[in-house]
Coordinates of C-alpha atoms and ligand atoms in Angstrom, one line a residue:
M1 CA 104.2 146.8 2.9
A2 CA 103.7 148.9 -0.2
S3 CA 107.1 150.5 0.2
S4 CA 108.7 147.1 0.6
T5 CA 107.2 145.8 -2.6
A6 CA 108.4 148.9 -4.4
K7 CA 111.8 148.3 -2.9
N8 CA 111.8 144.8 -4.1
G9 CA 110.7 145.9 -7.6
E10 CA 113.4 148.5 -7.5
A11 CA 116.0 145.8 -6.5
A12 CA 114.8 143.5 -9.2
D13 CA 115.1 146.3 -11.7
K14 CA 118.6 147.0 -10.4
V15 CA 119.6 143.4 -10.9
G16 CA 118.0 143.3 -14.3
R17 CA 119.8 146.4 -15.3
H18 CA 123.0 145.1 -13.9
C19 CA 122.6 141.9 -15.8
R20 CA 121.8 143.7 -19.1
R21 CA 124.8 145.9 -18.6
F22 CA 127.2 143.2 -17.5
W23 CA 125.8 140.3 -19.7
W24 CA 129.3 139.8 -21.1
V25 CA 130.6 139.1 -17.6
W26 CA 128.0 136.3 -17.3
L27 CA 128.9 135.0 -20.7
I28 CA 132.5 134.8 -19.8
A29 CA 131.8 133.1 -16.5
F30 CA 129.6 130.6 -18.3
C31 CA 132.4 129.9 -20.9
L32 CA 135.0 129.6 -18.2
L33 CA 132.8 127.0 -16.4
V34 CA 132.4 125.0 -19.6
L35 CA 136.1 125.2 -20.1
I36 CA 136.8 124.1 -16.6
I37 CA 134.5 121.1 -17.0
M38 CA 136.1 120.3 -20.3
I39 CA 139.5 120.5 -18.7
I40 CA 138.4 118.2 -15.9
V41 CA 137.0 115.7 -18.4
V42 CA 140.0 115.8 -20.7
Y43 CA 142.8 115.9 -18.2
A44 CA 141.3 114.2 -15.2
I45 CA 138.3 112.0 -15.9
L46 CA 139.1 110.8 -19.5
P47 CA 142.7 109.6 -18.6
A48 CA 141.6 107.9 -15.4
V49 CA 138.4 106.3 -16.8
G50 CA 140.1 105.4 -20.1
Q51 CA 143.0 103.8 -18.2
K52 CA 140.7 102.0 -15.9
E53 CA 138.6 100.6 -18.7
L54 CA 141.7 99.6 -20.7
D55 CA 143.1 97.8 -17.6
K56 CA 139.9 95.7 -17.4
T57 CA 140.5 94.2 -20.9
V58 CA 141.8 90.7 -21.4
L59 CA 144.2 89.5 -24.1
N60 CA 143.4 86.1 -25.5
L61 CA 146.3 84.5 -27.5
H62 CA 145.2 82.2 -30.3
S63 CA 148.5 81.7 -32.0
F64 CA 152.0 83.0 -31.8
T65 CA 154.3 82.1 -34.7
I66 CA 158.0 82.5 -34.8
L67 CA 159.6 82.0 -38.3
D68 CA 163.0 82.6 -39.9
P69 CA 164.8 82.7 -36.5
S70 CA 168.4 84.0 -36.6
P71 CA 170.8 85.0 -34.0
T72 CA 169.6 88.7 -34.4
S73 CA 166.0 88.7 -35.6
L74 CA 162.8 86.7 -36.2
L75 CA 159.5 87.0 -38.0
L76 CA 156.6 87.2 -35.7
S77 CA 152.9 86.6 -36.3
L78 CA 150.3 87.0 -33.6
N79 CA 146.6 86.1 -33.6
S80 CA 144.8 87.4 -30.6
T81 CA 141.6 89.1 -29.4
I82 CA 141.0 91.7 -26.8
T83 CA 137.9 91.2 -24.8
G84 CA 136.2 92.9 -21.8
A85 CA 136.3 96.4 -23.1
G86 CA 133.4 98.2 -21.4
G87 CA 132.2 101.8 -21.0
I88 CA 134.4 104.3 -22.7
A89 CA 136.9 101.6 -24.0
A90 CA 134.2 100.0 -26.1
H91 CA 133.7 103.3 -28.0
S92 CA 137.3 104.3 -28.3
R93 CA 140.3 103.6 -30.5
L94 CA 143.9 103.0 -29.7
D95 CA 146.6 104.3 -31.9
P96 CA 149.2 101.8 -33.2
M97 CA 151.8 101.0 -30.6
E98 CA 154.9 99.1 -29.9
V99 CA 154.6 96.6 -27.1
I100 CA 157.3 94.8 -25.2
F101 CA 157.1 91.2 -23.9
F102 CA 158.8 90.1 -20.7
L103 CA 158.6 87.3 -18.2
E104 CA 156.4 88.7 -15.5
N105 CA 158.5 87.5 -12.6
H106 CA 161.8 88.7 -13.9
K107 CA 163.0 91.7 -11.9
P108 CA 164.2 94.0 -13.2
I109 CA 162.0 94.0 -16.4
Q110 CA 164.0 92.5 -19.3
P111 CA 162.1 92.5 -22.6
F112 CA 162.7 89.6 -24.8
M113 CA 160.7 90.8 -27.8
S114 CA 159.0 93.9 -29.1
L115 CA 156.2 94.0 -31.6
Q116 CA 154.5 96.8 -33.5
L117 CA 150.7 96.4 -33.1
P118 CA 148.2 97.9 -35.5
G119 CA 145.6 100.5 -34.3
I120 CA 142.8 98.9 -32.3
K121 CA 139.2 99.8 -32.4
G122 CA 137.0 99.4 -29.4
G123 CA 134.4 96.6 -29.1
S124 CA 133.5 93.7 -27.1
S125 CA 135.8 91.3 -28.9
V126 CA 138.5 92.9 -31.0
P127 CA 140.9 90.9 -33.1
V128 CA 144.5 92.0 -32.9
I129 CA 146.4 90.3 -35.7
T130 CA 149.8 90.9 -37.1
T131 CA 151.5 88.7 -39.8
N132 CA 155.2 88.3 -40.4
V133 CA 156.6 91.3 -38.6
T134 CA 160.4 91.3 -38.7
T135 CA 161.6 91.9 -35.1
A136 CA 165.1 92.6 -34.0
I137 CA 166.2 90.6 -31.0
T138 CA 167.2 93.2 -28.4
S139 CA 168.5 90.9 -25.8
V140 CA 169.7 87.3 -26.6
P141 CA 170.0 86.5 -22.8
A142 CA 166.4 87.6 -22.2
L143 CA 165.1 85.6 -25.2
T144 CA 167.1 82.6 -24.2
E145 CA 165.6 82.8 -20.7
F146 CA 162.1 83.0 -22.2
S147 CA 162.5 80.0 -24.5
A148 CA 164.0 78.0 -21.7
S149 CA 161.0 78.9 -19.6
L150 CA 158.6 78.1 -22.5
L151 CA 160.2 74.8 -23.0
A152 CA 160.5 73.6 -19.4
S153 CA 157.3 75.0 -17.9
E154 CA 153.7 73.7 -17.8
T155 CA 152.5 77.3 -17.6
L156 CA 154.3 80.6 -17.5
R157 CA 153.3 84.3 -17.1
V158 CA 154.2 86.7 -19.8
A159 CA 153.7 90.4 -19.4
I160 CA 153.0 92.8 -22.3
R161 CA 153.4 96.5 -22.0
G162 CA 153.0 99.5 -24.3
R163 CA 152.0 103.2 -24.3
T164 CA 149.7 104.8 -26.8
T165 CA 147.0 107.3 -27.4
L166 CA 143.3 106.5 -26.6
R167 CA 140.8 108.4 -28.7
V168 CA 137.2 109.0 -27.9
G169 CA 135.7 111.0 -30.8
K170 CA 137.9 114.2 -30.9
L171 CA 139.1 113.7 -27.3
R172 CA 142.3 111.8 -26.6
T173 CA 144.6 110.8 -23.8
K174 CA 147.8 108.9 -23.3
V175 CA 147.3 105.4 -21.8
N176 CA 149.5 102.5 -20.7
Y177 CA 148.7 99.1 -22.0
N178 CA 149.6 96.6 -19.3
E179 CA 148.7 93.0 -19.5
A180 CA 149.9 89.7 -18.2
V181 CA 148.7 86.4 -19.5
T182 CA 149.2 82.9 -18.4
I183 CA 150.3 80.7 -21.3
K184 CA 151.0 77.0 -21.6
G185 CA 154.5 75.9 -22.0
F186 CA 156.0 72.8 -23.6
N187 CA 156.2 71.1 -20.2
R188 CA 159.6 69.6 -20.8
L189 CA 158.3 68.0 -24.0
D190 CA 156.5 65.5 -21.9
G191 CA 154.8 62.8 -24.1
M192 CA 157.5 62.8 -26.8
E193 CA 157.7 59.3 -28.3
I194 CA 159.4 57.6 -31.2
E195 CA 156.5 56.3 -33.2
E196 CA 158.3 54.5 -36.0
Y197 CA 161.9 53.4 -36.4
T198 CA 163.9 51.4 -38.9
L199 CA 167.5 50.3 -38.7
L200 CA 169.1 51.0 -42.0
N201 CA 172.4 50.2 -43.7
R202 CA 174.7 53.2 -43.1
Q203 CA 173.7 56.1 -45.4
A204 CA 175.8 58.7 -47.0
D205 CA 175.4 61.1 -44.0
G206 CA 176.4 58.3 -41.6
S207 CA 172.9 57.7 -40.4
N208 CA 171.7 54.1 -39.8
L209 CA 168.3 54.7 -38.0
A210 CA 165.3 56.6 -39.3
G211 CA 161.8 57.1 -38.2
K212 CA 159.1 59.4 -36.9
V213 CA 159.0 61.1 -33.5
L214 CA 155.9 62.5 -31.9
I215 CA 156.3 65.9 -30.3
P216 CA 153.3 67.1 -28.3
N217 CA 152.9 70.8 -28.4
P218 CA 150.2 72.0 -25.9
T219 CA 151.1 75.7 -26.5
V220 CA 149.8 78.2 -29.0
F221 CA 153.3 78.6 -30.3
E222 CA 154.5 77.5 -33.7
I223 CA 158.2 77.8 -33.9
Q224 CA 160.6 77.2 -36.8
M225 CA 163.6 75.6 -35.2
G226 CA 165.6 74.5 -38.2
D227 CA 167.8 71.4 -38.1
V228 CA 167.7 70.2 -34.5
H229 CA 170.6 68.1 -33.5
I230 CA 170.3 65.6 -30.7
N231 CA 172.5 63.4 -28.5
M232 CA 171.0 60.1 -27.6
S233 CA 171.9 57.7 -24.9
L234 CA 170.4 54.5 -23.4
N235 CA 170.9 53.6 -19.7
G236 CA 173.8 56.1 -19.4
Q237 CA 175.6 54.7 -22.5
A238 CA 176.0 57.1 -25.5
L239 CA 174.2 55.7 -28.5
G240 CA 175.1 58.4 -31.1
N241 CA 173.6 61.5 -32.5
G242 CA 170.6 62.4 -34.6
T243 CA 168.8 65.2 -36.4
I244 CA 165.2 66.3 -36.8
P245 CA 165.7 68.2 -40.0
G246 CA 163.8 71.5 -40.7
L247 CA 161.7 71.2 -37.6
Q248 CA 158.8 73.6 -37.5
I249 CA 156.9 72.6 -34.4
R250 CA 153.2 73.1 -34.7
P251 CA 150.5 73.3 -31.9
G252 CA 149.0 69.9 -31.2
N253 CA 150.4 66.3 -31.4
H254 CA 152.3 65.9 -34.6
T255 CA 155.1 63.5 -35.8
Y256 CA 158.3 64.6 -37.5
D257 CA 160.9 62.7 -39.4
F258 CA 164.2 62.1 -37.8
R259 CA 167.4 60.2 -38.6
A260 CA 170.2 59.1 -36.4
R261 CA 173.7 57.7 -36.4
I262 CA 174.0 55.0 -33.9
Q263 CA 177.7 54.3 -33.2
S264 CA 178.8 50.8 -34.1
T265 CA 179.6 49.8 -30.5
A266 CA 176.1 50.8 -29.4
L267 CA 174.2 48.9 -32.1
A268 CA 174.2 45.5 -30.4
P269 CA 173.0 46.7 -27.0
L270 CA 170.2 48.8 -28.7
V271 CA 169.0 45.8 -30.8
T272 CA 169.1 43.6 -27.7
A273 CA 167.0 46.2 -25.8
M274 CA 164.5 46.5 -28.7
G275 CA 164.1 42.7 -28.8
S276 CA 163.7 42.3 -25.0
G277 CA 160.0 43.1 -24.9
K278 CA 160.7 45.6 -22.2
P279 CA 160.1 49.4 -22.7
V280 CA 163.1 51.1 -24.3
V281 CA 163.5 54.7 -23.1
L282 CA 166.1 56.9 -24.8
D283 CA 167.7 59.9 -23.1
V284 CA 167.6 62.7 -25.6
R285 CA 169.4 66.0 -25.3
G286 CA 169.6 68.9 -27.8
N287 CA 173.0 69.5 -29.2
G288 CA 172.5 72.6 -31.3
T289 CA 170.1 73.9 -33.9
D290 CA 170.8 75.7 -37.1
I291 CA 169.1 77.0 -40.2
N292 CA 171.2 76.9 -43.3
G293 CA 174.2 76.2 -41.1
V294 CA 173.6 79.3 -38.9
S295 CA 173.3 78.4 -35.3
I296 CA 170.4 79.7 -33.2
P297 CA 171.8 80.2 -29.7
W298 CA 168.6 81.2 -28.0
L299 CA 167.0 77.9 -29.1
A300 CA 170.0 75.7 -28.9
G301 CA 170.9 76.6 -25.3
P302 CA 167.5 75.7 -23.7
L303 CA 167.3 72.5 -25.8
S304 CA 170.7 71.3 -24.6
S305 CA 169.8 71.8 -21.0
L306 CA 166.7 69.7 -21.2
D307 CA 167.1 65.9 -20.7
V308 CA 164.0 64.3 -22.4
K309 CA 163.0 60.7 -21.8
V310 CA 161.8 59.4 -25.2
P311 CA 160.3 55.9 -25.2
L312 CA 160.2 53.8 -28.3
K313 CA 156.6 53.0 -29.1
I314 CA 156.0 49.4 -28.3
R315 CA 155.2 47.5 -31.5
G316 CA 151.8 45.8 -31.4
Ligands
NAG401 C1 142.8 83.7 -35.6 O1 142.3 82.8 -34.7 C2 140.9 82.6 -34.8 C3 140.5 81.7 -33.6 O2 141.3 80.6 -33.5 C4 140.6 81.9 -36.1 O3 139.2 81.7 -36.2 C5 141.1 82.9 -37.2 O4 140.9 82.3 -38.5 C6 142.5 83.3 -37.1 N1 142.9 84.3 -38.0 C7 144.0 84.3 -38.7 C8 144.2 85.5 -39.6 O5 144.8 83.4 -38.6
NAG402 C1 155.3 84.7 -43.8 O1 156.7 84.4 -44.0 C2 156.9 83.0 -44.2 C3 158.4 82.7 -44.2 O2 159.1 83.7 -44.9 C4 156.2 82.7 -45.6 O3 156.3 81.3 -45.9 C5 154.7 83.0 -45.5 O4 154.1 82.8 -46.7 C6 154.5 84.4 -45.0 N1 153.1 84.6 -44.8 C7 152.4 85.7 -45.3 C8 151.0 85.8 -45.0 O5 153.0 86.6 -45.9
NAG403 C1 177.4 68.2 -30.6 O1 177.7 69.5 -31.2 C2 179.1 69.7 -31.2 C3 179.2 71.2 -31.6 O2 178.5 71.5 -32.8 C4 179.8 68.8 -32.2 O3 181.1 69.0 -32.2 C5 179.5 67.4 -31.7 O4 180.0 66.5 -32.6 C6 178.0 67.1 -31.5 N1 177.9 65.8 -30.9 C7 177.2 64.8 -31.4 C8 177.2 63.5 -30.6 O5 176.6 65.0 -32.4
NAG404 C1 176.3 63.3 -36.0 O1 177.4 64.2 -35.7 C2 178.4 64.3 -36.7 C3 179.5 65.1 -36.2 O2 179.1 66.3 -35.6 C4 177.7 64.9 -37.9 O3 178.6 65.0 -39.0 C5 176.5 64.1 -38.4 O4 175.8 64.7 -39.4 C6 175.6 63.8 -37.2 N1 174.6 62.9 -37.6 C7 173.3 63.1 -37.5 C8 172.4 62.0 -38.0 O5 172.9 64.1 -36.9
NAG405 C1 148.1 65.1 -27.3 O1 148.4 63.9 -26.6 C2 148.2 64.0 -25.2 C3 148.7 62.7 -24.6 O2 148.2 61.6 -25.2 C4 146.8 64.3 -24.9 O3 146.6 64.4 -23.5 C5 146.4 65.6 -25.6 O4 145.0 65.9 -25.4 C6 146.7 65.6 -27.0 N1 146.5 66.9 -27.6 C7 145.9 67.1 -28.7 C8 145.8 68.5 -29.2 O5 145.4 66.2 -29.4
NAG406 C1 176.7 65.7 -27.2 O1 177.7 64.7 -27.3 C2 179.0 65.2 -27.6 C3 179.9 64.1 -27.9 O2 179.5 62.9 -27.2 C4 179.4 66.1 -26.4 O3 180.7 66.7 -26.7 C5 178.4 67.2 -26.2 O4 178.7 68.0 -25.1 C6 177.0 66.6 -26.0 N1 176.1 67.7 -26.0 C7 175.3 67.9 -24.9 C8 174.4 69.0 -25.0 O5 175.3 67.2 -24.0

């Protein structure tokens, strides 16, 4: 018994001596362990958790404004909030990034727009706002496809993608921003109606009809379209052409001035129809849009492929 205790004491001493002598080995081992944990956090846990939390966020679009459209560029403004950031994402920051927009169901991916976003701080509801960012149009076919889809659909899915750095305190990791949102489209301009109209003596520009047209816009988009030219017909007979000058279509139900040139041969049938007491529904089709004489193909194309039924408001 006694000898065994002595032995144990001796062993403990031995261990103690060993530790004192080789304390630096233990220190190094400890430091290595801390380093390994840090490496796991920084290279494995942070990227995975950061990405997962970022993927949970939701982008809410409040407004999307397209001004100064030209064949090659446009001016973009975006008002949105990111919600749903939990855990690490609520306490992190995202560096400024460039995001691309594309129609979600378009394979392969074909971006129609890119936008430089500012840095984003974490939080439960984070505004992401940019104003008047000049954006080069990278693909006219892609943008044309998007505007056609926006014009003709009740809803559409738009995907947004970017890559940036997520920072938590001094730690950082690269993350992908991947989001797809369902947005409302113009639904083929359903509900468009001529609210007021007056037949005039022929004006200097050839027009002989003027009035106001209601264009419902259930979307969050405000789009400067320029002078929108239209072809009009009634029961398959060409009536003439018209213009909605300087159209900047705003969200909501708004009326816009228009003027038209009804060809002489169509005047009598139109006046008869107006006086018949029956609903008069014009067939309207876009025939080009331009700003200061410069044609905007990615707006004109979709407008010309849409046949819109536009009733004249019945006068009470
Ligand atoms: C962004 O939209 C929100 C919600 O509609 C609105 O309250 C806010 O004033 C807008 N901000 C800007 C800068 O337009
Ligand atoms: C954005 O640009 C439009 C058109 O150039 C201009 O009318 C508007 O004042 C600008 N808005 C801001 C906030 O700079
Ligand atoms: C439609 O646009 C074409 C090309 O700009 C023009 O030549 C034609 O006169 C327009 N048609 C009508 C009815 O305005
Ligand atoms: C109708 O088309 C002609 C020829 O393209 C054009 O000169 C005229 O301005 C157009 N009228 C209206 C009201 O758009
Ligand atoms: C616009 O008018 C349509 C049809 O009358 C209506 O359903 C819609 O609620 C209106 N939208 C707004 C923003 O007033
Ligand atoms: C508009 O009418 C003109 C002349 O009637 C025609 O040449 C043109 O193709 C029409 N545009 C569309 C988009 O139908």
